[in-house]
Coordinates of C-alpha atoms in Angstrom, one line a residue:
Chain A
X1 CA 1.0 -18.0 -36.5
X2 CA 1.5 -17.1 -32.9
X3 CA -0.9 -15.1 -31.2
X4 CA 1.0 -12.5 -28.3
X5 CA -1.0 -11.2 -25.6
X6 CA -0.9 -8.4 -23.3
X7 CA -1.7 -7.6 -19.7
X8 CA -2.4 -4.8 -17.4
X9 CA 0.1 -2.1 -17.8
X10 CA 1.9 -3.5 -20.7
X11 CA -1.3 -3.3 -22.3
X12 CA -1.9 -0.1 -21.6
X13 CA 1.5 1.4 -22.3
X14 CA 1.9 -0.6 -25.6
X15 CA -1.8 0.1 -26.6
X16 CA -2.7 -3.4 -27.8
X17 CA -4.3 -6.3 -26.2
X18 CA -2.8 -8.8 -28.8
X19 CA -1.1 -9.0 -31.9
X20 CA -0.9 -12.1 -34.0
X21 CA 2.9 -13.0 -35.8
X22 CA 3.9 -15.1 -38.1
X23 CA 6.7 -18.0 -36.9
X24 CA 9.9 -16.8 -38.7
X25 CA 13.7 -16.1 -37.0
X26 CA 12.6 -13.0 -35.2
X27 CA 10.1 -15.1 -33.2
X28 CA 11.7 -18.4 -33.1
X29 CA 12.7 -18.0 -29.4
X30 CA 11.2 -16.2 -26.3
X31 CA 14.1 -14.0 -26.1
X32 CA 14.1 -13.3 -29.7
X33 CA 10.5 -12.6 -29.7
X34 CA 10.8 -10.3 -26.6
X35 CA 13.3 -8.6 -28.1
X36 CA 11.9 -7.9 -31.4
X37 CA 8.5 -6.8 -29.5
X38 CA 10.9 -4.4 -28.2
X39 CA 12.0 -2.4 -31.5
X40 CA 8.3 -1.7 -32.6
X41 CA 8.6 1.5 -30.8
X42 CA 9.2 3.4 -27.6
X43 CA 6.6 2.5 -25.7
X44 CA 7.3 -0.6 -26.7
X45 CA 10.9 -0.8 -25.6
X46 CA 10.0 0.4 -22.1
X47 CA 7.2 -1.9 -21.7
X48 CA 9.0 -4.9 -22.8
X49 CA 12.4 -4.3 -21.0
X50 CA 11.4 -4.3 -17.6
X51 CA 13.6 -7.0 -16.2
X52 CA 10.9 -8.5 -14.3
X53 CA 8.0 -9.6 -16.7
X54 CA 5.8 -13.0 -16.3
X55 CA 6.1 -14.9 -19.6
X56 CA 3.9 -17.5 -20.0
X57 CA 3.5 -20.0 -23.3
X58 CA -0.1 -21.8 -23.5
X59 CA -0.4 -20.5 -20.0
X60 CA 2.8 -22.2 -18.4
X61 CA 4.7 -19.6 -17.0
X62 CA 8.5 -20.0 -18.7
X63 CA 11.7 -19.9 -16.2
X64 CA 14.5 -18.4 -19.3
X65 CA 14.1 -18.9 -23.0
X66 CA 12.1 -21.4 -24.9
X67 CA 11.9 -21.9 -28.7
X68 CA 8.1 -21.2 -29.9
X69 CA 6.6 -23.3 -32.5
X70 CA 3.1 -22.4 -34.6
X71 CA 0.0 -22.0 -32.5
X72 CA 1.7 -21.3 -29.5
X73 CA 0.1 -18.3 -27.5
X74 CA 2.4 -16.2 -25.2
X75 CA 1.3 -14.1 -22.6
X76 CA 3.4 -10.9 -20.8
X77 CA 2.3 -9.9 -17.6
X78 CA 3.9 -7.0 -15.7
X79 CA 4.1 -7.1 -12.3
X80 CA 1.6 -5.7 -9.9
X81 CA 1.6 -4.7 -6.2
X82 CA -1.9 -2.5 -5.4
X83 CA -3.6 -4.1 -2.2
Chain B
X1 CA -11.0 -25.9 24.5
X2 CA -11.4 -26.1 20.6
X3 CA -15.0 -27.4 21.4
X4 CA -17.3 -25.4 19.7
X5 CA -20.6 -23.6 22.1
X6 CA -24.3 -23.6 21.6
X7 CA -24.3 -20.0 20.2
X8 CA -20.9 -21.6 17.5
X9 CA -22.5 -24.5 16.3
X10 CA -25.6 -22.2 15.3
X11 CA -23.5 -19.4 13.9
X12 CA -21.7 -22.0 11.6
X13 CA -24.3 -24.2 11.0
X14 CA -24.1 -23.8 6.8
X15 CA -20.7 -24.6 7.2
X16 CA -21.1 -27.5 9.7
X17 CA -23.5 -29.6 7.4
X18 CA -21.4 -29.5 4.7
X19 CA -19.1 -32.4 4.0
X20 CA -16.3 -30.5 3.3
X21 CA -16.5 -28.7 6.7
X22 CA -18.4 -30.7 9.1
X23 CA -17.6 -30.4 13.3
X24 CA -14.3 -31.4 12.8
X25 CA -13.5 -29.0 10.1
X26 CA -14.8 -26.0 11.9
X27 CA -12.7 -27.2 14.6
X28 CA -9.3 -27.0 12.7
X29 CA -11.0 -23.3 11.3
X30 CA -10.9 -22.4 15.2
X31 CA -7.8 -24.1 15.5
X32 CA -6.1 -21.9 12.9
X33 CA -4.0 -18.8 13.6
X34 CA -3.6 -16.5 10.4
X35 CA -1.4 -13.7 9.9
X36 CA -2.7 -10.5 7.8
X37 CA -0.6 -8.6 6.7
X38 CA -2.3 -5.3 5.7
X39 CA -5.7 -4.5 6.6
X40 CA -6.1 -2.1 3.5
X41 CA -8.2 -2.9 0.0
X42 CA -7.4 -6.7 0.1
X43 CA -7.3 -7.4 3.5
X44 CA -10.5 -6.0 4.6
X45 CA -12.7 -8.3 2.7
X46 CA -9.9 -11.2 4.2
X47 CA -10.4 -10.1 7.4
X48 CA -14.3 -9.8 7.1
X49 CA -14.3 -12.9 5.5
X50 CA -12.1 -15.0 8.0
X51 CA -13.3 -13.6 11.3
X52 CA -16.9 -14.5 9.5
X53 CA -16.2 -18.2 9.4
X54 CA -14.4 -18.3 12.6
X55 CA -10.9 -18.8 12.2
X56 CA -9.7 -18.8 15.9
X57 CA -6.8 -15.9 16.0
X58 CA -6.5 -13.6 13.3
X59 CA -3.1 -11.3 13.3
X60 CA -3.6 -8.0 11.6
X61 CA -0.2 -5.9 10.6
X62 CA -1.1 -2.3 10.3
X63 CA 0.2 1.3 11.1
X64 CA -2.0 3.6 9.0
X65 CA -4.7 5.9 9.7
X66 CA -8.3 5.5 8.0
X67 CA -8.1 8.0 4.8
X68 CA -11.1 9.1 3.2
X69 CA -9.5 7.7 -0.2
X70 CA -10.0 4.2 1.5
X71 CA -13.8 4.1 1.9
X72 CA -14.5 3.1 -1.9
X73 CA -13.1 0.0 -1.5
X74 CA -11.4 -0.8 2.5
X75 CA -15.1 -1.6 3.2
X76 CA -13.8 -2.6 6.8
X77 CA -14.2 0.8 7.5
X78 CA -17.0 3.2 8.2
X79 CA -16.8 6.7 7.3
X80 CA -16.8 7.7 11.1
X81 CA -13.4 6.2 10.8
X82 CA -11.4 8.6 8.8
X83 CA -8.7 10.0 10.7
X84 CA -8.3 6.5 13.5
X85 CA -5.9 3.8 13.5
X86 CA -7.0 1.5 11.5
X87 CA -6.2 -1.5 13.5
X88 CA -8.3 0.2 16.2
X89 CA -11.5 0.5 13.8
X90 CA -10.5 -2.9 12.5
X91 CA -11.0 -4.5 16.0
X92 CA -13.9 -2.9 16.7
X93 CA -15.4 -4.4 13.4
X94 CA -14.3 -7.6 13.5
X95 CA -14.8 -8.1 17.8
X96 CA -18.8 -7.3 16.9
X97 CA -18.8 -9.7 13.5
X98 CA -17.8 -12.5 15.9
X99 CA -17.1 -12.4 19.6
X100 CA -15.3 -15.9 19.2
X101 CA -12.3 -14.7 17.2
X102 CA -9.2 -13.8 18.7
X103 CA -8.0 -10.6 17.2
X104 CA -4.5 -9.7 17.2
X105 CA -3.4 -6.6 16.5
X106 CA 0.5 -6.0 15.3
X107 CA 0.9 -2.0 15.1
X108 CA 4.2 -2.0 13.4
X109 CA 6.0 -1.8 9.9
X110 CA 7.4 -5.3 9.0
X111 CA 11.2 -5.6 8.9
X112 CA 13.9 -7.9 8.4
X113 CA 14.5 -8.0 11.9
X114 CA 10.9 -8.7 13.3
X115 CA 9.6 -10.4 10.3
X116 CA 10.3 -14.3 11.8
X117 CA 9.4 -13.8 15.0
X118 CA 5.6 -12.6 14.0
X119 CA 5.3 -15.7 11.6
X120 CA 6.7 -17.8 14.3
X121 CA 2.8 -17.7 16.1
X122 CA 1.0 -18.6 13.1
X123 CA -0.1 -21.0 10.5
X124 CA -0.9 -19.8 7.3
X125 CA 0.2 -15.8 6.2
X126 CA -1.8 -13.7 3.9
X127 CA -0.5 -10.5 2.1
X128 CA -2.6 -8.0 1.8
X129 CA 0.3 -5.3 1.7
X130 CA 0.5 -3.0 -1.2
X131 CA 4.4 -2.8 -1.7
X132 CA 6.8 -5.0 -3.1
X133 CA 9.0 -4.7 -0.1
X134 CA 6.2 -5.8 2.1
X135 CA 5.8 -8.7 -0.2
X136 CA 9.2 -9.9 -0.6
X137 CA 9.8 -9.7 3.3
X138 CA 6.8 -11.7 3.4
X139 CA 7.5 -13.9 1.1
X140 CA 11.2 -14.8 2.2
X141 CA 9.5 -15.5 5.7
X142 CA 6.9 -18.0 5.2
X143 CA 9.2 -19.6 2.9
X144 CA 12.3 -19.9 5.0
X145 CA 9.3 -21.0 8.3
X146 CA 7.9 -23.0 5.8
X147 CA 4.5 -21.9 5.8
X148 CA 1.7 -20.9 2.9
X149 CA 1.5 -17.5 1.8
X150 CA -1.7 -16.7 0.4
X151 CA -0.7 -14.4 -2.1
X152 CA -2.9 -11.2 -4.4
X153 CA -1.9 -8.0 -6.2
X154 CA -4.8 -5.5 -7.6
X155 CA -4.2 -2.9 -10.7
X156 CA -7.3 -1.2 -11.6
X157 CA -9.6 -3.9 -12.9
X158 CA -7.2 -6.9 -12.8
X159 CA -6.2 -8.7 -10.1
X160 CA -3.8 -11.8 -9.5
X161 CA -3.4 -14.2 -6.7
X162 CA -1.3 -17.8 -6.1
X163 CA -0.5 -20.0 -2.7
X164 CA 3.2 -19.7 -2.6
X165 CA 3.9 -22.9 -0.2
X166 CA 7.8 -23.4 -0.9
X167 CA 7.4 -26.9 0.3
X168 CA 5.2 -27.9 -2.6
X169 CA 5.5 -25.6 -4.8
X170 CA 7.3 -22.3 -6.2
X171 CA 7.2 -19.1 -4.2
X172 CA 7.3 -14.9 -5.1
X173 CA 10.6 -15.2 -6.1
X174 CA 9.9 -18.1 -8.5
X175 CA 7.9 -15.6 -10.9
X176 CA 9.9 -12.5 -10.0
X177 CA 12.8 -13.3 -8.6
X178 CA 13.8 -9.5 -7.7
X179 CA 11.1 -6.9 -6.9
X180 CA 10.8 -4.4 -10.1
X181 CA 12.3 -0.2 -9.3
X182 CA 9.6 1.1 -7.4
X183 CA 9.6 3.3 -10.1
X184 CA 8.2 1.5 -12.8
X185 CA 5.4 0.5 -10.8
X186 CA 2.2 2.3 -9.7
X187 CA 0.8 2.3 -6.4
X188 CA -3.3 2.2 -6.2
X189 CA -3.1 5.8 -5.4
X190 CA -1.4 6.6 -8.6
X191 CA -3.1 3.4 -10.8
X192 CA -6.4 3.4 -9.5
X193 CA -7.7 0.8 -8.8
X194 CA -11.7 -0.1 -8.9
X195 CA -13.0 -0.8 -5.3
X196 CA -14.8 -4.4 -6.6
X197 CA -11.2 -5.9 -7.8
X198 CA -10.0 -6.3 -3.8
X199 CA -13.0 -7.1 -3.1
X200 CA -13.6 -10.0 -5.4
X201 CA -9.7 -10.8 -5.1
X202 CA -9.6 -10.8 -1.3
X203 CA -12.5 -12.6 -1.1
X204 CA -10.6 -15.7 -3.3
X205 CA -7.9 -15.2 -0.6
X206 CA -9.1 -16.0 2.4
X207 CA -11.3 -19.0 0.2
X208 CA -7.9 -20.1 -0.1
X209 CA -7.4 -19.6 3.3
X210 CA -10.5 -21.7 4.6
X211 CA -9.4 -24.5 1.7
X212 CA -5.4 -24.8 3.4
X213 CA -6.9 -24.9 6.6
X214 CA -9.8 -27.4 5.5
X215 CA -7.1 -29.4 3.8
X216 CA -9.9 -29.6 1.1
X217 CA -9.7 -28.6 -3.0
X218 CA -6.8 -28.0 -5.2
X219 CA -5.3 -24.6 -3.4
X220 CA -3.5 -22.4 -5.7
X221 CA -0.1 -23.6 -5.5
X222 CA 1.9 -23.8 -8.6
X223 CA -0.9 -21.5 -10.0
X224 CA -1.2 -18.3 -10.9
X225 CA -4.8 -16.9 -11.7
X226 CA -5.3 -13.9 -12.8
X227 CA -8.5 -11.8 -13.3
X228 CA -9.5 -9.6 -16.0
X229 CA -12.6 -7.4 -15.0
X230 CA -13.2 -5.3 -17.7
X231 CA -12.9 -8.4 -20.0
X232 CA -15.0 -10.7 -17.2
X233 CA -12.0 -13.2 -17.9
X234 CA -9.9 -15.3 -15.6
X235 CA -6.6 -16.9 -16.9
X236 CA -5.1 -19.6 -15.1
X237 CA -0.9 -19.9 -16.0
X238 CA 0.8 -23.3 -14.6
X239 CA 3.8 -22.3 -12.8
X240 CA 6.7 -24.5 -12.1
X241 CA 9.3 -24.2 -9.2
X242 CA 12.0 -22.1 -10.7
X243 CA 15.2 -24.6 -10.2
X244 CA 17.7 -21.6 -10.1
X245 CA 15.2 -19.6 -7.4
X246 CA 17.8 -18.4 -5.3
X247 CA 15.1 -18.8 -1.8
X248 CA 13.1 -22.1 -2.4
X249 CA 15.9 -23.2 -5.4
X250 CA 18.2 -26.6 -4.4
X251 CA 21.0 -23.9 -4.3
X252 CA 19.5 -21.6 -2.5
X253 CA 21.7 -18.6 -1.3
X254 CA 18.9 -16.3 0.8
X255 CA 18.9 -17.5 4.1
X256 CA 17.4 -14.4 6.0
X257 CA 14.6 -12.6 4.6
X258 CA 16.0 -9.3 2.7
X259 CA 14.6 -6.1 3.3
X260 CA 14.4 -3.7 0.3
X261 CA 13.8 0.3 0.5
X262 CA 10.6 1.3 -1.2
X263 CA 11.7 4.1 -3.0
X264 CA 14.7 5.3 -5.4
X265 CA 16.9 3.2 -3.2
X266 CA 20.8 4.8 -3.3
X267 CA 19.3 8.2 -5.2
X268 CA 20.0 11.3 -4.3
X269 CA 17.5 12.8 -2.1
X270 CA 16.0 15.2 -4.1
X271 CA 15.6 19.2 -3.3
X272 CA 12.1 20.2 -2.5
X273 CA 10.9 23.5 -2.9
X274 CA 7.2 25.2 -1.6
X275 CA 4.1 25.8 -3.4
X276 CA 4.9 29.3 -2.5
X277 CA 8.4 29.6 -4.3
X278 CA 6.6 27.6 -7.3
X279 CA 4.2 30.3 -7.6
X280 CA 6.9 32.7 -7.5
X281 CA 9.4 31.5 -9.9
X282 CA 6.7 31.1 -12.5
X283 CA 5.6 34.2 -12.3
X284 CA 9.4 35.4 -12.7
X285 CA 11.4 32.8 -14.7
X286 CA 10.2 32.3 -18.0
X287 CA 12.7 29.7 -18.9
X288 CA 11.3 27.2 -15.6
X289 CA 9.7 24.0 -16.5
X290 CA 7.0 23.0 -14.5
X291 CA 6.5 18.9 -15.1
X292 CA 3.2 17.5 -13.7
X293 CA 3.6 13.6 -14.1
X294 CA 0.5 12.3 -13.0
X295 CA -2.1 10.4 -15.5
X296 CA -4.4 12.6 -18.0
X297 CA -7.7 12.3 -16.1
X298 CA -5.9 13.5 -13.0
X299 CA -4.4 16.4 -14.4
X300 CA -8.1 17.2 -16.2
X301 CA -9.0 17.4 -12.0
X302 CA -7.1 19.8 -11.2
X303 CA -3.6 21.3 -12.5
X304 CA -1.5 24.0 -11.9
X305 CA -1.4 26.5 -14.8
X306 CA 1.7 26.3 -16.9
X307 CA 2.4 23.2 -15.8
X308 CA 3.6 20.6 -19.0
X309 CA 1.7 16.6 -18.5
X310 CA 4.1 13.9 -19.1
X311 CA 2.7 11.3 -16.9
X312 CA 5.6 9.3 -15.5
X313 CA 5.0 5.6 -17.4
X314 CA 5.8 8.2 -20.1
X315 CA 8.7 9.9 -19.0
X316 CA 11.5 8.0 -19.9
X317 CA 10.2 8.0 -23.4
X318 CA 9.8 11.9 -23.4
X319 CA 13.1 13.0 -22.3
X320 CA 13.2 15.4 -25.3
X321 CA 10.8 17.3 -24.7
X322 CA 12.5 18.7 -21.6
X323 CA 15.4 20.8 -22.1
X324 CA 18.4 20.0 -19.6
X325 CA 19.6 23.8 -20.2
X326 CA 16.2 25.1 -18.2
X327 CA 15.2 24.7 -14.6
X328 CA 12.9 22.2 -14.4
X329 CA 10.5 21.3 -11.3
X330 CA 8.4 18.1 -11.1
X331 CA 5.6 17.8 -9.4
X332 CA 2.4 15.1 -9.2
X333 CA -0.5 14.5 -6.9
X334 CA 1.0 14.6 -3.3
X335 CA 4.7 14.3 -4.0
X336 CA 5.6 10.7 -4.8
X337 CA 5.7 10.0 -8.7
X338 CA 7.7 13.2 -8.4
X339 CA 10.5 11.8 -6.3
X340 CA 10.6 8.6 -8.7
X341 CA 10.7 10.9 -11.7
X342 CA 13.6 13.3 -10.1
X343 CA 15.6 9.8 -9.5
X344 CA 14.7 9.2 -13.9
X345 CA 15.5 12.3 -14.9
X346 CA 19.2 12.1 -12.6
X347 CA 20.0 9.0 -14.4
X348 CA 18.8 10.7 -17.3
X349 CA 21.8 13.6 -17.1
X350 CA 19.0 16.5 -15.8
X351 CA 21.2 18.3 -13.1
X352 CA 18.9 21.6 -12.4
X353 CA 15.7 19.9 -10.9
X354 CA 13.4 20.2 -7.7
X355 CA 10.5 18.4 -7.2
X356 CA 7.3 21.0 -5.8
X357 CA 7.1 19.4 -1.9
X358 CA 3.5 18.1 -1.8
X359 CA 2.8 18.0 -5.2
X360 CA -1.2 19.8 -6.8
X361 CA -2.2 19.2 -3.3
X362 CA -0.1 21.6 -1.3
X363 CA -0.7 23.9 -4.2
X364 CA -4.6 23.6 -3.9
X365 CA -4.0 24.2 -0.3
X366 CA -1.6 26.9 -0.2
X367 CA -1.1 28.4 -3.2
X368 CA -5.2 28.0 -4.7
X369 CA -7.5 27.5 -2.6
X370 CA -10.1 27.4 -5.6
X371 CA -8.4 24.7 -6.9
X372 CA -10.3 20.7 -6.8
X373 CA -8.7 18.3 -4.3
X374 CA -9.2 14.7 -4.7

């Protein structure tokens, strides 16, 4: 399994803090993961395609696409700008 | 001249018999010369907090007025302030927390062009700004002087904050290499935000401050920690240099810092129309949609009757349930998420729109006097 977390307004738009998958080809990758996070709905689509989103696997933040394996965790953070 | 007086060596005397500080660390504190850059939500506990231990000049950047929305959590500010500058109220504070600070006040909006040259007479910046062109200025600057940026954002009851020190470690545009469309991304006057989450985040700040300066600790660099307050959680995310970053990256391509407009850059300005003519058309066009895109609890305040509520996170999601044969005006709190939603709904093939000038506010001012302000 990997367990997918959510933060701030991604949370809020999408309604869920965390959802727990099962490894299989639609979550093999971060990319493919995103992506298929992205068809769940239409919240989920606009959460999930903003370009600039912090992804982080077992709370290293990734630079591009990484394959997941079982008992990763994978965090999205949006970003934020109140002061 | 760094010596520290009689009256100094008392007024720091919790920090002086600590090992981590000692003489010679309060020394380097007096030493210092910080940059703030807002003086709003985050940087009033920094500045608080840094004239407090006695860093030796502190630079505020500021141009706004005290607003009574800023009380709740700008607790640099007095209510007696609403309505002055607020690097004059600012000053006033911080000269009477500690006479042996030298205050600095810079009453301008940062730009490309002046950006360097403030950096230039300091040591370590801090943003406290609340923009992501403010931030990216910012961050392009201390990175191309290479010099720490004490970094924070706040959204509601979460808060985040890293040391971007290019030098070491990765920098703003590591994590986010562009800044996002302003429109996708509330301010605190349209998120919320609760008044603790600066508070505790500006605080770690200008802790972070005091540690660079101290050269004492692990500072936050090539760390991102990020708070959760309704949870009571803090998460800590390792991150790396970004090799392809194109400011800090080996083949780097920025070489100034890049200024970026704040709002529906390239858009069409939109056409604004009165509260008056609002009030009017409704009463004569059956056909007009009237689409209030602020958040639900705002629109249970106060809201203008007829009005539709498709807050603007939403929008983009909700396109049919606006019809782009009918008129449609937009309007929101003061006039903002309005523009931001005309510049959606353009994109989005909508040709007959106006956006209400001054959103509920000039309504409850001109239009309904009854009506709540907030």
């Amino acid at each position: 399994m990997l367990r997918v977390r959510f933060f701030a307004r991604i949370r809020e738009v999408v309604g869920e803090s965390q959802l727990e998958l099962p490894l299989s080809a639609e979550t093999a990758t971060l990319d493919a993961l995103q992506a298929s996070l992205g068809t769940r709905g239409e919240a989920w689509r606009g959460a999930l395609t903003e370009a600039n989103l912090v992804r982080a696997v077992n709370h290293q933040v990734v630079h591009g696409n990484t394959p997941l394996a079982e008992g990763d965790e994978v965090a999205f953070y949006p970003p934020v700008t109140g002061g | 001249m760094d010596d520290l007086s009689q009256e100094e060596l008392l007024r720091y005397s919790r920090h002086l018999v600590m090992p981590e500080v000692t003489l010679d660390g309060q020394r380097a504190l007096k030493r210092a010369r910080v940059l703030c850059v807002g003086t709003g939500g985050l940087g009033s506990p920094l500045a608080l907090y840094l004239a407090a231990a006695g860093i030796g000049r502190l630079g505020l950047v500021e141009f706004d007025t005290v607003d009574a929305s800023n009380i709740q959590r700008q607790v640099l500010y007095a209510t007696g302030d609403i309505g002055r500058p607020k690097l004059e109220a600012a000053r006033e504070r911080l000269a009477g927390l500690n006479p042996h600070v030298d205050i600095v006040p810079h009453a301008l909006r940062l730009s490309a062009d002046n950006v360097m040259a403030l950096l230039a007479d300091y040591d370590i910046v801090v943003d406290g700004s609340d923009n992501f062109p403010t931030r990216y200025l910012v961050n392009d600057a201390a990175a191309l002087a290479g010099k720490p940026l004490v970094h924070a954002s706040v959204f509601r009851f979460e808060g985040q904050l890293s040391v971007f020190d290019a030098r070491r470690g990765p920098c703003l545009r590591c994590l986010f290499p562009e800044p996002p469309p302003a429109a996708l991304v509330p301010s605190c006057a349209e998120g919320g935000v609760m008044g603790m989450l600066p508070g505790i985040i500006g605080s770690m700040q200008a802790l972070e401050v005091v540690k660079l300066v101290l050269g004492r600790g692990k500072p936050l660099i090539g760390r991102l920690l990020l708070f959760d307050g309704l949870g009571g959680e803090w998460r800590s995310l390792t991150v790396d240099k970004d090799p392809h970053c194109a400011l800090c990256g080996p083949g780097a391509s920025i070489d100034r810092p890049i200024a970026y407009t704040p709002d529906c850059a390239g858009a069409e300005a939109p056409a604004q129309v009165s509260a008056e003519e609002v009030a009017a058309r409704l009463a004569a066009d059956g056909s007009l949609q009237l689409v209030d895109v602020r958040e639900p609890q705002e629109y249970a305040i106060a809201h203008i009757p007829g009005s539709v509520l498709i807050p603007l996170g939403e929008l983009e999601g909700r396109l049919a349930e606006l019809d782009p044969a009918r008129p449609c005006i937009l309007t929101c709190h003061r006039g903002g998420r309005s523009l931001r939603a005309h510049a959606l709904l353009r994109l989005a093939g909508y040709r007959d729109l106006q956006v209400l000038a001054g959103g509920v506010e000039a309504w409850a001012r001109r239009v309904d006097p009854s009506m709540p302000r907030y």
